[in-house]
XYZ file of C-alpha atoms in Angstrom:
707
model
C 36.841 93.430 154.411
C 37.739 93.608 158.151
C 40.379 96.001 159.466
C 44.062 95.180 159.180
C 46.157 94.906 162.359
C 49.290 97.078 162.209
C 52.450 97.559 164.208
C 52.943 101.160 165.453
C 55.997 102.519 163.689
C 55.940 105.586 165.959
C 56.902 103.418 168.969
C 59.967 101.833 167.353
C 62.355 104.329 168.971
C 61.076 103.647 172.492
C 61.320 99.889 171.912
C 59.113 99.081 174.910
C 58.320 95.515 176.022
C 54.711 96.082 174.954
C 55.935 96.827 171.436
C 58.201 93.771 171.566
C 55.294 91.649 172.767
C 53.134 92.912 169.895
C 56.050 92.248 167.552
C 56.198 88.705 168.895
C 52.523 88.266 168.034
C 53.172 89.442 164.471
C 56.177 87.126 164.216
C 54.060 84.199 165.387
C 51.444 85.170 162.825
C 54.169 85.313 160.160
C 55.396 81.852 161.141
C 51.857 80.502 160.975
C 51.341 82.118 157.553
C 54.624 80.668 156.326
C 53.692 77.181 157.530
C 50.229 77.373 156.020
C 51.562 78.860 152.786
C 54.084 76.037 152.486
C 51.353 73.441 152.828
C 49.133 75.265 150.335
C 52.057 75.586 147.941
C 52.661 71.835 148.131
C 48.991 71.132 147.426
C 48.886 73.491 144.443
C 52.171 72.052 143.214
C 50.532 68.657 143.225
C 47.607 70.090 141.207
C 49.994 71.625 138.750
C 52.031 68.446 138.480
C 48.859 66.430 138.081
C 47.655 68.793 135.389
C 50.952 68.502 133.563
C 50.781 64.765 133.954
C 47.206 64.783 132.688
C 48.188 66.903 129.714
C 51.118 64.629 128.903
C 48.985 61.539 129.391
C 46.256 62.960 127.163
C 48.783 63.819 124.479
C 50.291 60.342 124.757
C 46.821 58.818 124.466
C 46.092 60.876 121.362
C 49.401 59.851 119.817
C 48.788 56.204 120.581
C 45.314 56.388 119.071
C 46.778 57.901 115.922
C 49.308 55.097 115.698
C 46.642 52.443 115.909
C 46.696 51.961 112.116
C 50.362 51.219 112.217
C 49.929 48.435 114.663
C 49.943 44.929 113.348
C 47.719 42.669 115.376
C 47.780 38.955 114.652
C 44.055 38.879 115.037
C 41.551 41.529 113.966
C 43.722 43.551 111.639
C 42.502 46.072 109.028
C 39.457 47.118 111.108
C 38.556 50.432 109.395
C 35.613 51.209 111.718
C 37.762 50.805 114.730
C 40.475 52.883 113.081
C 38.164 55.699 112.046
C 36.557 55.671 115.487
C 39.898 55.788 117.163
C 41.005 58.587 114.844
C 37.978 60.593 115.877
C 38.782 59.856 119.517
C 42.381 60.769 118.836
C 41.328 64.084 117.310
C 39.064 64.889 120.256
C 41.662 63.758 122.737
C 44.296 65.739 120.892
C 42.097 68.829 121.239
C 41.638 67.968 124.907
C 45.367 67.594 125.226
C 45.808 71.064 123.767
C 43.229 72.363 126.228
C 45.067 70.689 129.114
C 48.338 72.177 127.917
C 46.726 75.631 127.889
C 45.283 74.905 131.367
C 48.727 73.907 132.628
C 50.171 77.145 131.309
C 47.372 79.149 132.931
C 47.875 77.326 136.239
C 51.595 78.049 136.099
C 51.013 81.763 135.486
C 47.870 82.447 137.526
C 48.166 79.922 140.384
C 51.787 78.907 140.956
C 53.537 82.181 140.186
C 51.747 84.355 142.878
C 52.130 81.819 145.655
C 55.731 81.091 144.641
C 56.561 84.806 144.687
C 54.917 85.197 148.098
C 56.770 82.202 149.490
C 60.189 82.799 148.010
C 60.355 86.601 148.003
C 58.070 88.100 150.654
C 58.468 85.549 153.434
C 62.219 85.213 152.923
C 62.554 89.002 152.930
C 60.822 89.140 156.313
C 63.095 86.422 157.690
C 66.141 88.332 156.457
C 64.896 91.572 158.031
C 64.270 89.695 161.273
C 67.874 88.499 161.380
C 69.198 91.978 160.555
C 66.963 93.506 163.255
C 68.138 90.990 165.846
C 71.773 91.786 165.031
C 71.095 95.542 165.235
C 69.269 95.089 168.558
C 72.174 93.091 170.011
C 74.661 95.727 168.799
C 72.549 98.456 170.407
C 72.412 96.584 173.731
C 76.176 96.114 173.633
C 76.729 99.822 172.926
C 74.327 100.856 175.706
C 76.061 98.584 178.218
C 79.430 99.983 177.205
C 78.123 103.532 177.571
C 76.601 102.756 180.982
C 79.918 101.377 182.206
C 81.745 104.648 181.568
C 83.771 105.402 184.673
C 82.966 108.583 186.514
C 86.425 108.781 188.006
C 88.501 108.188 184.896
C 86.868 110.464 182.371
C 88.501 110.054 178.942
C 87.075 112.365 176.279
C 88.254 110.191 173.425
C 86.764 107.015 174.856
C 83.525 108.807 175.740
C 83.269 110.246 172.216
C 83.808 106.786 170.708
C 81.208 105.248 172.986
C 78.682 108.006 172.248
C 79.271 107.621 168.495
C 78.841 103.849 168.847
C 75.554 104.349 170.698
C 74.395 106.842 168.048
C 75.245 104.510 165.161
C 73.773 101.386 166.764
C 70.600 103.151 167.911
C 70.059 104.695 164.491
C 70.654 101.347 162.781
C 68.277 99.572 165.159
C 65.607 102.248 164.710
C 65.790 102.210 160.916
C 65.912 98.413 160.740
C 63.001 98.133 163.145
C 60.894 100.594 161.148
C 61.508 98.709 157.891
C 60.870 95.419 159.664
C 57.560 96.747 161.012
C 56.685 98.059 157.566
C 57.292 94.610 156.049
C 55.213 92.916 158.738
C 52.365 95.381 158.213
C 52.587 94.864 154.462
C 52.469 91.116 155.023
C 49.002 91.476 156.540
C 47.823 92.741 153.175
C 49.913 90.412 151.071
C 48.720 87.300 152.846
C 45.209 88.052 151.598
C 46.314 88.585 148.024
C 48.709 85.640 148.170
C 45.855 83.326 149.103
C 43.210 84.781 146.856
C 45.177 85.346 143.648
C 46.228 81.677 143.173
C 42.688 80.514 143.793
C 41.377 83.146 141.444
C 43.839 82.023 138.735
C 42.979 78.393 139.317
C 39.249 78.996 138.996
C 39.605 81.208 135.954
C 41.744 78.557 134.263
C 39.240 75.871 135.084
C 36.356 78.041 133.878
C 38.073 78.776 130.590
C 38.753 75.057 130.330
C 35.131 74.104 130.878
C 33.709 77.159 129.173
C 32.795 75.221 126.065
C 30.278 72.978 127.793
C 29.039 75.163 130.683
C 28.126 78.646 129.517
C 25.540 79.226 132.213
C 27.776 77.933 134.965
C 30.619 79.944 133.571
C 28.502 83.127 133.666
C 27.680 82.567 137.319
C 31.312 81.893 138.205
C 32.437 84.869 136.217
C 30.156 87.156 138.238
C 31.438 85.678 141.510
C 35.050 85.710 140.459
C 34.611 89.197 139.088
C 33.563 90.403 142.516
C 36.525 88.664 144.111
C 38.831 90.182 141.528
C 37.435 93.634 142.310
C 38.037 93.084 146.042
C 41.581 91.954 145.339
C 42.229 95.102 143.372
C 40.808 97.259 146.160
C 43.026 95.547 148.708
C 46.008 96.055 146.460
C 45.265 99.779 146.095
C 44.783 100.106 149.882
C 48.061 98.308 150.427
C 49.851 100.689 148.093
C 48.389 103.719 149.915
C 49.377 102.318 153.316
C 52.888 101.553 152.122
C 53.208 105.141 150.918
C 52.048 106.524 154.277
C 54.439 104.257 156.176
C 57.307 105.395 154.012
C 56.441 109.033 154.741
C 56.250 108.265 158.483
C 59.646 106.591 158.349
C 61.169 109.607 156.614
C 59.635 112.059 159.118
C 60.758 110.018 162.130
C 64.266 109.662 160.740
C 64.504 113.451 160.536
C 62.845 114.233 163.912
C 64.426 111.459 165.985
C 68.003 112.112 164.992
C 68.783 114.195 168.162
C 67.248 111.463 170.348
C 69.833 108.925 169.261
C 72.443 110.661 171.439
C 72.197 109.444 175.063
C 73.500 112.702 176.565
C 71.253 115.309 178.153
C 69.354 117.378 175.571
C 69.233 121.136 175.601
C 67.211 122.203 178.708
C 65.755 125.122 176.778
C 64.162 122.829 174.187
C 63.271 119.912 176.484
C 62.936 121.045 180.138
C 62.417 118.630 183.002
C 58.726 117.859 183.547
C 57.988 117.560 187.276
C 54.211 117.092 186.976
C 54.223 113.485 185.775
C 52.294 110.759 187.563
C 53.164 108.030 185.065
C 56.473 107.220 183.419
C 58.093 104.362 181.583
C 61.466 103.662 180.061
C 64.625 101.621 180.340
C 66.663 101.776 183.560
C 69.568 99.847 185.034
C 68.866 98.127 188.348
C 71.541 97.072 190.814
C 71.405 93.409 191.890
C 73.544 92.086 194.714
C 75.614 89.069 193.701
C 77.520 88.701 196.974
C 78.297 90.401 200.238
C 80.116 93.317 198.605
C 79.705 92.653 194.875
C 76.798 93.702 192.675
C 75.772 93.726 189.027
C 73.630 96.035 186.883
C 70.850 94.802 184.613
C 69.001 96.847 182.014
C 65.226 96.386 182.162
C 62.095 98.229 181.146
C 60.414 99.992 184.082
C 56.986 101.598 184.247
C 54.610 102.888 186.905
C 51.216 101.284 187.311
C 49.031 102.997 189.864
C 51.054 103.182 193.064
C 53.519 100.443 192.049
C 56.849 100.420 190.259
C 56.937 97.556 187.743
C 59.662 96.047 185.578
C 59.439 93.891 182.491
C 62.155 92.065 180.612
C 62.168 91.477 176.903
C 60.070 88.532 175.893
C 57.868 88.692 178.976
C 54.133 89.143 178.502
C 53.463 90.924 181.819
C 55.543 92.963 184.237
C 56.584 92.172 187.804
C 56.350 94.268 190.968
C 59.522 96.043 192.068
C 58.329 98.226 194.959
C 55.237 99.854 196.432
C 55.506 103.614 195.901
C 52.835 104.724 198.404
C 54.502 106.713 201.212
C 57.925 105.754 199.883
C 61.008 107.954 199.753
C 63.175 108.659 196.725
C 66.559 110.327 196.594
C 69.422 110.918 194.211
C 72.484 108.961 195.293
C 76.133 108.892 194.277
C 77.450 105.535 193.114
C 81.134 104.864 192.678
C 80.756 103.137 189.332
C 77.611 104.699 187.816
C 76.121 108.107 187.048
C 72.568 109.432 187.233
C 71.555 107.028 190.020
C 68.634 107.335 192.397
C 67.327 105.208 195.236
C 63.752 104.218 196.113
C 63.045 103.159 199.714
C 59.748 101.572 200.732
C 57.595 103.135 203.439
C 58.792 100.653 206.071
C 62.451 101.031 205.096
C 62.879 97.287 204.493
C 63.332 97.391 200.711
C 65.805 99.679 198.925
C 66.115 99.717 195.120
C 68.992 101.499 193.343
C 68.341 102.492 189.722
C 70.329 104.279 187.018
C 68.818 106.525 184.365
C 70.286 107.310 180.971
C 70.621 111.063 181.555
C 70.273 113.652 184.290
C 66.957 114.885 182.846
C 65.567 111.344 182.861
C 66.811 110.853 186.443
C 65.104 114.042 187.681
C 61.856 113.150 185.911
C 61.844 109.689 187.504
C 62.449 111.224 190.966
C 59.645 113.771 190.446
C 57.236 111.117 189.151
C 57.871 108.737 192.060
C 57.624 111.677 194.462
C 54.206 112.596 193.025
C 53.028 108.987 193.170
C 54.147 108.654 196.787
C 51.772 111.520 197.631
C 48.932 109.494 196.005
C 48.222 112.242 193.517
C 47.506 109.610 190.861
C 44.216 108.748 192.630
C 42.678 112.109 191.724
C 40.785 112.766 188.509
C 43.172 115.429 187.179
C 46.445 113.979 188.425
C 48.787 116.140 186.353
C 46.984 119.371 187.253
C 47.045 118.453 190.929
C 50.757 117.597 190.707
C 51.407 120.971 189.090
C 49.512 122.752 191.879
C 51.372 120.796 194.568
C 54.739 121.599 193.018
C 53.747 125.241 192.632
C 52.643 125.400 196.265
C 55.963 123.829 197.267
C 57.769 126.541 195.341
C 55.661 129.225 196.972
C 55.994 127.694 200.442
C 59.617 128.759 200.816
C 60.595 131.697 198.630
C 64.382 131.955 198.569
C 65.584 135.538 198.937
C 68.926 136.747 197.491
C 70.420 136.884 200.973
C 69.283 133.378 201.902
C 72.810 132.020 201.905
C 74.052 134.983 203.949
C 71.320 134.498 206.521
C 72.065 130.791 206.557
C 75.738 131.508 207.209
C 74.837 134.034 209.916
C 73.159 131.226 211.898
C 76.397 129.271 212.078
C 78.491 129.559 215.276
C 81.652 131.633 215.248
C 83.768 128.490 215.582
C 83.122 127.769 211.881
C 82.696 124.058 212.350
C 82.762 121.870 209.323
C 79.351 121.569 207.747
C 78.570 118.632 205.477
C 76.001 118.631 202.775
C 72.618 117.048 203.210
C 72.033 113.871 201.167
C 68.398 112.925 201.167
C 65.007 114.341 200.448
C 61.954 112.668 201.799
C 59.482 111.918 199.048
C 56.392 112.302 201.203
C 55.488 115.918 201.597
C 52.220 116.681 203.308
C 49.591 119.296 202.994
C 49.015 121.503 206.037
C 46.540 120.178 208.568
C 43.013 121.631 208.664
C 43.942 123.719 211.666
C 46.570 125.524 209.616
C 43.918 126.780 207.229
C 42.379 128.694 210.119
C 45.548 129.635 211.971
C 47.891 131.949 210.131
C 51.172 130.343 209.164
C 53.050 133.470 210.169
C 51.979 132.816 213.762
C 53.913 129.510 213.666
C 56.940 130.052 211.439
C 58.106 133.473 210.368
C 58.634 133.905 206.608
C 62.218 134.153 205.334
C 63.457 132.268 208.397
C 66.943 130.791 207.790
C 66.995 127.002 207.700
C 69.952 124.940 208.853
C 70.375 121.737 206.845
C 73.314 120.276 208.734
C 74.331 119.768 212.362
C 76.703 122.381 213.720
C 77.928 120.976 217.009
C 78.719 123.384 219.838
C 81.357 120.924 221.010
C 83.978 122.807 219.016
C 83.461 125.853 221.203
C 83.627 123.749 224.354
C 86.805 122.090 223.141
C 88.617 125.396 223.006
C 87.660 126.164 226.614
C 88.529 122.656 227.724
C 91.897 122.752 225.998
C 92.746 126.055 227.644
C 91.764 124.834 231.092
C 93.620 121.580 230.518
C 96.717 123.454 229.441
C 96.589 125.611 232.547
C 96.009 122.675 234.893
C 98.462 120.413 233.095
C 95.831 117.708 232.609
C 95.171 115.812 229.396
C 91.934 116.902 227.661
C 89.462 114.702 225.838
C 89.772 115.417 222.068
C 86.108 114.518 221.498
C 84.834 117.308 223.705
C 83.279 115.057 226.338
C 84.443 114.302 229.850
C 84.485 110.736 231.031
C 82.847 111.622 234.338
C 79.844 113.140 232.664
C 79.312 110.155 230.420
C 79.609 107.740 233.285
C 77.204 109.783 235.360
C 74.645 109.869 232.549
C 74.976 106.140 231.953
C 74.693 105.301 235.640
C 71.969 107.746 236.726
C 69.647 107.397 233.725
C 67.049 104.635 233.859
C 66.062 104.772 230.147
C 68.581 104.174 227.333
C 67.210 103.853 223.782
C 69.239 104.339 220.590
C 67.684 105.163 217.190
C 69.211 105.723 213.747
C 67.985 109.043 212.341
C 68.801 111.393 209.460
C 68.875 115.108 210.158
C 66.743 117.050 207.635
C 66.937 120.571 209.049
C 66.112 122.982 211.838
C 64.683 126.475 211.995
C 63.465 128.961 214.544
C 59.713 129.045 215.233
C 57.581 131.710 216.851
C 55.611 129.515 219.187
C 56.417 126.180 220.795
C 53.022 125.288 222.242
C 50.982 125.076 219.020
C 50.044 121.562 217.913
C 50.701 122.354 214.229
C 54.103 123.994 214.535
C 55.975 120.710 213.853
C 53.888 119.925 210.749
C 54.480 123.430 209.373
C 58.201 123.180 210.120
C 58.330 119.866 208.211
C 56.582 121.436 205.240
C 58.962 124.413 205.183
C 62.124 122.313 205.431
C 61.045 119.716 202.841
C 59.993 122.440 200.421
C 63.315 124.242 200.900
C 65.195 121.007 200.198
C 63.192 120.443 197.024
C 63.799 123.994 195.799
C 67.533 124.078 196.498
C 68.133 120.483 195.291
C 69.637 119.347 198.592
C 69.925 115.580 198.274
C 72.288 114.793 201.130
C 71.658 114.439 204.824
C 73.763 113.530 207.848
C 73.102 110.248 209.645
C 73.297 110.213 213.439
C 72.382 108.065 216.413
C 69.705 109.578 218.640
C 70.178 108.500 222.271
C 67.106 109.022 224.462
C 67.742 109.104 228.226
C 65.855 110.428 231.222
C 68.123 113.488 231.350
C 68.709 114.577 227.770
C 68.622 113.786 224.050
C 71.956 113.215 222.339
C 72.896 113.182 218.660
C 75.987 110.968 218.345
C 78.252 110.562 215.324
C 77.975 106.872 214.310
C 81.629 106.701 213.238
C 83.509 108.639 215.915
C 80.900 108.289 218.715
C 81.259 112.034 219.351
C 78.225 113.817 220.766
C 77.219 116.353 218.139
C 74.317 117.939 220.002
C 72.894 117.562 223.492
C 69.369 118.724 224.348
C 68.263 118.797 227.984
C 65.007 116.922 228.298
C 63.492 119.778 230.292
C 63.849 122.115 227.293
C 61.868 119.790 224.925
C 58.356 121.245 224.667
C 56.680 118.760 222.323
C 57.473 115.926 219.900
C 55.322 114.422 217.160
C 55.551 112.492 213.879
C 54.202 113.210 210.404
C 50.525 112.475 209.875
C 51.036 110.538 206.631
C 54.712 109.567 206.565
C 55.417 108.049 209.976
C 59.152 108.024 209.297
C 59.276 111.806 209.676
C 59.274 113.240 213.178
C 60.437 116.372 214.953
C 60.511 118.161 218.265
C 60.476 121.760 219.464
C 62.626 123.020 222.327
C 63.427 126.313 223.997
C 66.666 127.687 222.612
C 67.865 129.599 225.691
C 66.008 127.905 228.546
C 62.494 128.373 229.814
C 63.005 132.099 230.392
C 64.005 132.801 226.776
C 61.144 133.197 224.309
C 63.012 131.696 221.323
C 62.093 128.177 220.207
C 63.734 125.955 217.564
C 62.172 123.075 215.643
C 64.307 120.079 214.613
C 63.119 117.680 211.874
C 64.470 114.137 211.385
C 63.817 111.075 209.236
C 64.107 107.704 210.939
C 64.805 104.306 209.442
C 61.781 102.830 211.169
C 58.704 104.366 212.822
C 58.947 107.941 214.071
C 56.072 107.404 216.489
C 58.240 104.995 218.493
C 60.863 107.704 218.926
C 58.206 110.209 220.003
C 56.790 107.665 222.450
C 60.291 107.043 223.800
C 60.839 110.783 224.337
C 57.450 111.050 226.050
C 58.308 108.097 228.268
C 61.635 109.724 229.144
C 59.846 112.952 230.098
C 57.398 111.011 232.285
C 60.226 109.138 233.975
C 62.110 112.398 234.485
C 58.949 114.012 235.906
C 58.368 111.139 238.339
C 62.043 111.132 239.277
C 61.897 114.854 239.965
C 58.773 114.397 242.056
C 60.421 111.555 243.985
C 63.550 113.671 244.512
C 61.502 116.566 245.837
C 59.557 114.213 248.131
C 62.822 112.755 249.484
C 64.248 116.235 250.028
C 61.074 117.297 251.815
C 61.208 114.187 254.012
C 64.840 114.898 254.843
C 63.998 118.472 255.769
C 61.190 117.236 258.012
C 63.566 114.752 259.702
C 66.132 117.484 260.222
C 63.465 119.734 261.736
C 62.388 116.943 264.104
C 65.991 116.282 265.146
C 66.541 119.981 265.729
C 63.367 120.148 267.804
C 64.485 117.119 269.885
C 67.851 118.750 270.470
C 66.169 121.950 271.605
C 63.883 119.964 273.975
C 66.839 118.054 275.408
C 68.739 121.316 275.931
C 65.712 122.855 277.623
C 65.363 119.855 279.933
C 69.050 120.038 280.847
C 68.656 123.715 281.594
C 65.662 122.951 283.814
C 67.653 120.281 285.679
C 70.512 122.712 286.223
C 68.107 125.330 287.522
C 66.518 122.824 289.933
C 69.958 121.777 291.220
C 70.973 125.365 291.680
C 67.756 126.161 293.551
C 68.259 123.101 295.826
C 71.772 124.160 296.630
C 70.648 127.708 297.320
C 67.922 126.384 299.655
C 70.393 124.128 301.451
C 72.886 126.938 301.920
C 70.245 129.176 303.500
C 69.641 126.733 306.513
C 71.368 127.296 310.164
C 74.835 125.733 310.682
C 74.338 124.176 314.356
C 72.535 120.847 315.140
C 69.368 120.850 317.198
C 69.715 121.237 320.980
C 67.858 119.498 323.634
C 65.198 122.121 323.545
C 64.175 121.128 320.032
C 66.595 123.049 317.813
C 68.292 121.322 314.854
C 71.948 121.291 314.006
C 72.615 122.114 310.404
C 75.680 120.484 308.893
C 77.451 121.540 305.865
C 77.873 119.280 302.872
C 81.390 118.319 303.796
C 80.422 117.451 307.308
C 77.458 115.357 306.172
C 79.635 113.543 303.706
C 82.270 112.839 306.359
C 79.638 111.520 308.700
C 78.260 109.251 306.005
C 81.747 107.987 305.203
C 82.349 107.288 308.933
C 79.122 105.324 309.236
C 79.967 103.292 306.156
C 83.454 102.567 307.535
C 81.997 101.353 310.783
C 79.542 99.078 309.005
C 82.323 97.667 306.866
C 84.518 96.929 309.891
C 81.688 95.182 311.612
C 80.983 93.062 308.554
C 84.659 92.047 308.314
C 84.769 91.072 312.004
């Protein structure tokens, strides 16, 4: 006979939607069997009733034929032939009536009893188990929801112990009920064959024994056929008994092995460590759904990964729905006020953010690792788990934490001991080194064991102390935010370009060279690997202001400038090759004369290439502005030189005029003092005399004109 479909008892503890869907198919099959069995039972009941009616009618006929002699007919009485004939008929019919009575008994035992037992006992037992399983499933959901709503702030040991015990009891009850329910449904697949064949077999055997007297040959043929069917029925019954025994053993083994899994708390890490090499995962999670502007609700659904997508499926659904695309996404552990073990998945474009809650910390870390591996597209390879293991191992080897790592990290902090916050995010998209890095030694870019700074330490605190001292001495009021109003106004007025971006600071570290094209990619790899190793899930959000003079990191809440980088010190800026949200820049730490260079890595909420393009545009504008300023200064110097030359020429001309006047006067003074005589000599007059003579002539001319 063909194979029997079975429900997997091993998957009852996971209780996945696929298992529920398969269970729904079996329940539909059970309903169809019950409907068909009811109709068949009604038909066989009619046969049995008809047979009983036939037996009673035959017996009544025989009795009436026997009482024919007692009848007194007005006409045709005392007919002995008719009486003897009817007596013979009565005897035969009486024997037939006995045969029909035996047939009715055989039909009741061989036909009606099996189908009645199947209808009244087996099908009703399955319906009862279905109701018990539904109640246990509802109790388990209620206990899980109560456990998930445990407050993280108000931690009551008694309440938590009661909730955990409730979850344990309800989960164990659901598991056991579900296993027995599955066992009954699997057994039904065997019983439905026997329940249909045994009544027919009993009916045919009863009919054959009834007609055996007149049909020996036909009876022999039917006996051979029915004998084969009887043998098959016995084989199915033995197979059913073996399968029931195996299912009972499986139930006992799973009850013993799954007892620790009923507790929702984290298991012992030594016995069940976190697996970080997964590329596929499924299980129940709680998802946060917004119900208003500030309100939200949590819903428990079944989630699973399918290729590069995160899917969810509710109970009763045949197929799952898309939640988010995991290619080039980012995943991080987040702190929720009302829930524990939460993590957040952000799409590659930053437009869709999904907040999920796992049942335990181990489950949360495995989900984060799985989504992180999928975001790197490791699932596309042939040996995905081996490749994920190698990638994680290379990430562990990329940054080897030394015992003095924390001391070296503290040594990088300024002496002002500014407050350092924790970092709060880890980008899910790590990248392999570029092909150039395979040729160029990594030590030539980033020195090993280089301390990494994961938070922004603003030098403003040091400047504030100097400003406060100078303000105290001068009696002026100092700016508590460490910035002068004049400087801000000058930057805002002089700068042509003003672009503001929201960024998250991932880390910074000192690099050996600032001119290499791969130094930013290697710095990203080092910082992301260090965050993954040290479980740093937080990061500080800032506003990056790009101007033509500098780059500023501004606190979004207080509007205080955390860091200020002169644009002239920025050597290069580039984004990640695969994850465009990651970008960084390298700048000289102590000016162009100092050989030290520092790489800063950020994660933006949009495209990092736009920020890099903005910084490049700012550098171009600054370069053109500097060139224009130098050209203006050169033009001014040329104008000043021309003016100076004109002044010198004018002075020289004045000197020449003075010299000519002096020479004329000297020549005039060297002439004789007397006028010329009649013999041809001239009379030389002095200047005063010549002037007096001129004045006298003019006076005479004036008097004549007046007259």
